Amino acid sequence: MRSGSGLDGAVAAVGFMEESGLFNCGRGAYLTAEGKVELDAAVMSGEGLAGAGVGNVTSTHTPVTLARWVMENTKHVLVVGDRTRDYVRLAGLEVEELTPSRRVAARFEALQREAKYSEPLRTVRRFEAGDTVGAVALGSDGVPAAAVSTGGTWMKLPGRVGDSAILGAGLFADSGLGASCATGTGEEIIRVGLCLKACEFMGTDDAQRSAARAIGHITKVRGKGTAGIITVDLKGRVGAAFNTEAMGRAWFDHQKGRVVAAVGPDP
Ligand code: ASP
């Protein structure tokens, strides 16, 4: 960030994507096996390891703002379920009825034809993940931060919470290391504590090598097609790695003075 905190930057980027309806979060979120929207999100600032996640949010399309409120106003790091509704107004948001976009509803119908709700555990494996949004940023004060938001995996069981609500799994930030944020199959990301791992690697390596090492680790222990990660280190260098076919990402290139974006391998 040229000015302002990394947390402001990361939350603004994620909030923009929640609003867009283009990704698996906010207005474009994937649906549970019952066809409902249940959102997870989290924020973390490297300063004092401050952070919080929210899970199964059903009454605001911008759970990242709710997660920030939990972080700044409570002592908790995880709040989930229907009662998150109680905090929506306190966080300065409107209580909403979350309905799927037309594009998402059409996809749900197609998936439903392929799978039966009577076999939900199989569907969770079959329909996997993708398109969760996240951002990492180094504040002008040198403090790294991360934010993440998702509808979770397609056809997830109602009540399921994924990595994007959990510090150390879907995101991590530490003032002595850097920040990271993940996408992919939440169950696998939680198992290996992927984002904590990437940050620990930044104790000795740069952002890019740390991202690659973290993805190397999850590929080794849980297989390919499981995750992608973005990182920023304390020098403001960014990294990205994934073991899926592609991962959409964009970053500000300070040397070129412009935003660079990629979906497949680095440009
Ligand atoms: N990681 C998310 C989850 O499992 C899904 C995704 O990345 O799209 O909830």
Short mmCIF file of C-alpha atoms and ligand atoms in Angstrom, two decimals:
data_model
loop_
_atom_site.label_atom_id
_atom_site.label_comp_id
_atom_site.label_asym_id
_atom_site.label_seq_id
_atom_site.Cartn_x
_atom_site.Cartn_y
_atom_site.Cartn_z
CA MET A 1 0.00 0.00 0.00
CA ARG A 2 1.36 3.46 -0.89
CA SER A 3 -0.73 4.79 1.96
CA GLY A 4 -3.04 3.24 4.52
CA SER A 5 -3.10 -0.10 6.25
CA GLY A 6 -2.80 -3.51 4.64
CA LEU A 7 -6.04 -4.50 6.37
CA ASP A 8 -7.94 -1.62 4.73
CA GLY A 9 -6.50 -2.58 1.35
CA ALA A 10 -7.21 -6.30 1.64
CA VAL A 11 -10.76 -5.77 2.95
CA ALA A 12 -11.53 -3.22 0.21
CA ALA A 13 -10.34 -5.61 -2.52
CA VAL A 14 -12.37 -8.51 -1.13
CA GLY A 15 -15.44 -6.31 -0.55
CA PHE A 16 -15.29 -5.22 -4.21
CA MET A 17 -15.25 -8.84 -5.36
CA GLU A 18 -18.10 -9.80 -3.00
CA GLU A 19 -20.17 -7.04 -4.57
CA SER A 20 -19.34 -7.97 -8.19
CA GLY A 21 -21.27 -11.25 -8.31
CA LEU A 22 -18.49 -12.67 -10.51
CA PHE A 23 -16.83 -14.95 -7.99
CA ASN A 24 -17.66 -17.61 -5.44
CA CYS A 25 -18.44 -15.12 -2.69
CA GLY A 26 -21.00 -12.45 -1.81
CA ARG A 27 -23.51 -11.98 -4.63
CA GLY A 28 -22.03 -14.83 -6.71
CA ALA A 29 -21.60 -17.46 -4.00
CA TYR A 30 -21.95 -21.19 -4.70
CA LEU A 31 -24.79 -23.01 -2.94
CA THR A 32 -25.15 -25.75 -0.35
CA ALA A 33 -26.69 -29.12 -1.21
CA GLU A 34 -30.02 -27.55 -0.21
CA GLY A 35 -29.56 -24.68 -2.64
CA LYS A 36 -28.89 -22.06 0.06
CA VAL A 37 -26.20 -19.40 0.41
CA GLU A 38 -23.93 -19.90 3.45
CA LEU A 39 -20.87 -17.65 3.46
CA ASP A 40 -17.52 -17.87 5.25
CA ALA A 41 -14.96 -15.07 5.53
CA ALA A 42 -12.05 -13.90 7.65
CA VAL A 43 -9.57 -11.08 8.12
CA MET A 44 -6.18 -11.00 9.80
CA SER A 45 -3.64 -8.30 10.51
CA GLY A 46 -0.03 -9.14 11.31
CA GLU A 47 -0.01 -6.71 14.22
CA GLY A 48 -0.52 -8.80 17.36
CA LEU A 49 -1.94 -11.64 15.25
CA ALA A 50 -5.32 -9.88 15.31
CA GLY A 51 -7.94 -11.67 13.28
CA ALA A 52 -11.37 -13.29 13.15
CA GLY A 53 -13.50 -15.49 10.97
CA VAL A 54 -17.24 -15.89 10.45
CA GLY A 55 -18.94 -19.03 9.15
CA ASN A 56 -22.36 -20.02 7.73
CA VAL A 57 -23.31 -16.36 7.37
CA THR A 58 -26.79 -16.09 5.85
CA SER A 59 -27.79 -12.48 6.35
CA THR A 60 -25.20 -10.26 4.65
CA HIS A 61 -23.47 -10.63 1.29
CA THR A 62 -20.34 -9.02 2.70
CA PRO A 63 -19.17 -11.33 5.48
CA VAL A 64 -15.63 -9.90 5.24
CA THR A 65 -16.93 -6.72 6.89
CA LEU A 66 -18.63 -8.81 9.56
CA ALA A 67 -15.37 -10.68 10.22
CA ARG A 68 -13.58 -7.36 10.62
CA TRP A 69 -16.22 -6.25 13.10
CA VAL A 70 -15.75 -9.46 15.14
CA MET A 71 -12.00 -8.89 15.10
CA GLU A 72 -12.24 -5.28 16.21
CA ASN A 73 -15.10 -5.57 18.71
CA THR A 74 -14.91 -8.97 20.40
CA LYS A 75 -12.31 -11.25 21.92
CA HIS A 76 -13.28 -14.16 19.64
CA VAL A 77 -11.62 -15.50 16.51
CA LEU A 78 -14.54 -17.54 15.13
CA VAL A 79 -18.29 -16.88 15.16
CA VAL A 80 -20.60 -19.10 13.10
CA GLY A 81 -24.19 -19.89 12.28
CA ASP A 82 -27.57 -18.16 12.38
CA ARG A 83 -26.62 -15.95 15.32
CA THR A 84 -24.13 -14.07 13.13
CA ARG A 85 -27.32 -12.26 12.06
CA ASP A 86 -27.27 -10.50 15.47
CA TYR A 87 -24.01 -8.75 14.58
CA VAL A 88 -24.81 -7.65 11.05
CA ARG A 89 -26.43 -4.35 12.11
CA LEU A 90 -23.80 -3.76 14.77
CA ALA A 91 -21.23 -4.01 11.98
CA GLY A 92 -23.05 -1.21 10.14
CA LEU A 93 -24.57 -3.55 7.52
CA GLU A 94 -28.13 -4.26 6.49
CA VAL A 95 -29.75 -7.61 7.28
CA GLU A 96 -30.48 -9.20 3.89
CA GLU A 97 -32.15 -12.27 2.46
CA LEU A 98 -29.43 -13.95 0.39
CA THR A 99 -30.65 -15.27 -2.93
CA PRO A 100 -28.50 -16.90 -5.61
CA SER A 101 -27.73 -15.05 -8.81
CA ARG A 102 -29.37 -16.42 -11.97
CA ARG A 103 -26.06 -17.85 -13.18
CA VAL A 104 -25.49 -19.66 -9.88
CA ALA A 105 -29.08 -20.96 -9.72
CA ALA A 106 -28.75 -22.42 -13.23
CA ARG A 107 -25.51 -24.15 -12.28
CA PHE A 108 -27.15 -25.54 -9.13
CA GLU A 109 -29.93 -27.09 -11.16
CA ALA A 110 -27.43 -28.72 -13.50
CA LEU A 111 -25.42 -30.10 -10.59
CA GLN A 112 -28.56 -31.37 -8.91
CA ARG A 113 -29.41 -33.40 -11.95
CA GLU A 114 -26.01 -35.11 -11.65
CA ALA A 115 -26.03 -35.71 -7.89
CA LYS A 116 -28.50 -36.74 -5.28
CA TYR A 117 -28.70 -35.03 -1.93
CA SER A 118 -28.88 -38.55 -0.46
CA GLU A 119 -25.18 -38.87 -1.20
CA PRO A 120 -23.91 -35.48 -0.01
CA LEU A 121 -20.49 -36.65 1.14
CA ARG A 122 -19.70 -37.86 -2.33
CA THR A 123 -20.97 -34.69 -3.89
CA VAL A 124 -18.66 -32.64 -1.70
CA ARG A 125 -15.70 -34.52 -3.12
CA ARG A 126 -17.00 -34.46 -6.64
CA PHE A 127 -17.87 -30.83 -6.99
CA GLU A 128 -14.80 -29.49 -5.31
CA ALA A 129 -13.96 -25.83 -4.98
CA GLY A 130 -12.72 -22.72 -6.72
CA ASP A 131 -13.25 -19.02 -7.15
CA THR A 132 -13.02 -18.08 -3.49
CA VAL A 133 -11.60 -14.55 -3.32
CA GLY A 134 -8.80 -13.27 -1.16
CA ALA A 135 -6.28 -10.47 -0.92
CA VAL A 136 -2.98 -9.89 0.83
CA ALA A 137 -1.37 -6.49 1.29
CA LEU A 138 1.59 -4.89 3.02
CA GLY A 139 0.51 -1.63 4.68
CA SER A 140 2.52 1.58 4.28
CA ASP A 141 3.32 0.99 7.99
CA GLY A 142 4.96 -2.35 7.09
CA VAL A 143 2.20 -4.46 8.64
CA PRO A 144 0.99 -7.35 6.41
CA ALA A 145 -2.69 -8.33 6.30
CA ALA A 146 -5.03 -10.76 4.59
CA ALA A 147 -8.75 -11.05 3.89
CA VAL A 148 -10.79 -13.85 2.33
CA SER A 149 -14.44 -14.54 1.46
CA THR A 150 -16.30 -17.52 -0.01
CA GLY A 151 -19.53 -19.38 -0.59
CA GLY A 152 -17.55 -22.56 0.11
CA THR A 153 -17.55 -25.68 -2.04
CA TRP A 154 -20.41 -26.45 -4.40
CA MET A 155 -23.10 -28.64 -2.81
CA LYS A 156 -21.44 -28.54 0.61
CA LEU A 157 -23.41 -29.97 3.50
CA PRO A 158 -25.51 -27.33 5.26
CA GLY A 159 -23.53 -26.16 8.28
CA ARG A 160 -20.14 -27.01 6.81
CA VAL A 161 -17.44 -24.42 7.53
CA GLY A 162 -14.34 -24.30 5.33
CA ASP A 163 -10.82 -22.93 5.54
CA SER A 164 -11.86 -19.37 4.69
CA ALA A 165 -13.23 -18.81 8.20
CA ILE A 166 -10.19 -20.25 9.96
CA LEU A 167 -6.99 -18.40 10.84
CA GLY A 168 -3.89 -20.38 9.86
CA ALA A 169 -5.85 -22.35 7.25
CA GLY A 170 -7.49 -20.00 4.71
CA LEU A 171 -5.40 -16.99 5.66
CA PHE A 172 -2.63 -15.88 7.99
CA ALA A 173 -0.70 -12.71 8.72
CA ASP A 174 2.24 -12.11 11.04
CA SER A 175 4.21 -8.87 11.35
CA GLY A 176 7.45 -10.83 11.56
CA LEU A 177 6.76 -12.97 8.47
CA GLY A 178 4.19 -11.77 5.90
CA ALA A 179 0.63 -12.64 4.89
CA SER A 180 -1.02 -15.37 2.85
CA CYS A 181 -4.45 -16.38 1.63
CA ALA A 182 -5.72 -19.64 0.08
CA THR A 183 -8.31 -21.10 -2.24
CA GLY A 184 -9.11 -24.74 -2.99
CA THR A 185 -10.65 -27.64 -1.09
CA GLY A 186 -11.13 -26.26 2.41
CA GLU A 187 -10.95 -29.65 4.11
CA GLU A 188 -7.43 -30.22 2.73
CA ILE A 189 -6.28 -26.65 3.43
CA ILE A 190 -7.40 -26.96 7.08
CA ARG A 191 -5.70 -30.36 7.46
CA VAL A 192 -2.27 -28.96 6.56
CA GLY A 193 -2.69 -25.45 8.04
CA LEU A 194 -1.68 -24.14 4.63
CA CYS A 195 -1.49 -20.38 5.19
CA LEU A 196 0.35 -20.65 8.52
CA LYS A 197 2.85 -22.88 6.73
CA ALA A 198 3.37 -20.39 3.89
CA CYS A 199 3.96 -17.59 6.42
CA GLU A 200 6.45 -19.70 8.36
CA PHE A 201 8.37 -20.30 5.14
CA MET A 202 8.57 -16.50 4.72
CA GLY A 203 10.75 -16.45 7.84
CA THR A 204 13.60 -17.63 5.59
CA ASP A 205 12.33 -17.33 2.00
CA ASP A 206 10.71 -14.70 -0.22
CA ALA A 207 6.97 -14.59 -0.99
CA GLN A 208 7.18 -16.54 -4.26
CA ARG A 209 9.36 -19.35 -2.98
CA SER A 210 7.24 -19.63 0.17
CA ALA A 211 4.04 -19.93 -1.86
CA ALA A 212 5.65 -22.62 -4.01
CA ARG A 213 6.92 -24.51 -0.95
CA ALA A 214 3.48 -24.44 0.71
CA ILE A 215 1.81 -25.76 -2.45
CA GLY A 216 4.58 -28.36 -2.81
CA HIS A 217 3.76 -29.55 0.69
CA ILE A 218 -0.01 -29.88 0.22
CA THR A 219 0.54 -31.59 -3.15
CA LYS A 220 2.85 -34.11 -1.50
CA VAL A 221 0.58 -34.98 1.40
CA ARG A 222 -2.92 -34.46 -0.09
CA GLY A 223 -2.43 -34.60 -3.87
CA LYS A 224 -2.88 -32.33 -6.86
CA GLY A 225 -5.94 -30.19 -7.51
CA THR A 226 -6.24 -29.24 -3.85
CA ALA A 227 -5.16 -25.60 -3.43
CA GLY A 228 -3.78 -22.28 -4.56
CA ILE A 229 -2.17 -19.56 -2.46
CA ILE A 230 -1.12 -15.91 -2.66
CA THR A 231 1.55 -14.37 -0.43
CA VAL A 232 3.17 -11.04 0.39
CA ASP A 233 6.42 -10.76 2.35
CA LEU A 234 7.77 -7.94 4.51
CA LYS A 235 9.58 -6.38 1.53
CA GLY A 236 6.27 -6.12 -0.34
CA ARG A 237 7.19 -8.85 -2.82
CA VAL A 238 4.24 -11.01 -3.86
CA GLY A 239 3.95 -14.70 -4.66
CA ALA A 240 1.38 -17.10 -6.04
CA ALA A 241 1.32 -20.86 -6.57
CA PHE A 242 -1.34 -23.50 -7.24
CA ASN A 243 -1.66 -27.20 -7.98
CA THR A 244 -4.93 -26.76 -9.86
CA GLU A 245 -5.19 -26.08 -13.60
CA ALA A 246 -5.44 -22.35 -13.09
CA MET A 247 -5.87 -19.59 -10.50
CA GLY A 248 -6.99 -16.09 -11.40
CA ARG A 249 -4.84 -13.46 -9.68
CA ALA A 250 -3.72 -9.86 -10.00
CA TRP A 251 -1.10 -7.72 -8.31
CA PHE A 252 0.37 -4.25 -8.48
CA ASP A 253 3.79 -4.40 -10.13
CA HIS A 254 5.78 -1.53 -8.57
CA GLN A 255 8.50 -1.68 -11.23
CA LYS A 256 6.08 -1.54 -14.15
CA GLY A 257 3.84 0.88 -12.24
CA ARG A 258 0.69 -1.03 -13.18
CA VAL A 259 -1.56 -3.94 -12.30
CA VAL A 260 -0.65 -7.31 -13.80
CA ALA A 261 -3.13 -10.19 -13.98
CA ALA A 262 -2.83 -13.87 -14.83
CA VAL A 263 -4.91 -17.04 -14.81
CA GLY A 264 -2.49 -19.78 -15.88
CA PRO A 265 1.31 -19.72 -15.35
CA ASP A 266 2.96 -16.36 -14.61
CA PRO A 267 3.05 -13.95 -17.60
N1 ASP B 1 -11.61 -22.82 0.00
C1 ASP B 1 -13.04 -22.69 -0.15
C2 ASP B 1 -13.73 -23.63 0.79
O1 ASP B 1 -13.37 -24.79 0.86
C3 ASP B 1 -13.52 -22.93 -1.54
C4 ASP B 1 -12.80 -22.21 -2.65
O2 ASP B 1 -11.61 -21.97 -2.57
O3 ASP B 1 -13.46 -21.87 -3.64
O4 ASP B 1 -14.67 -23.22 1.41
#
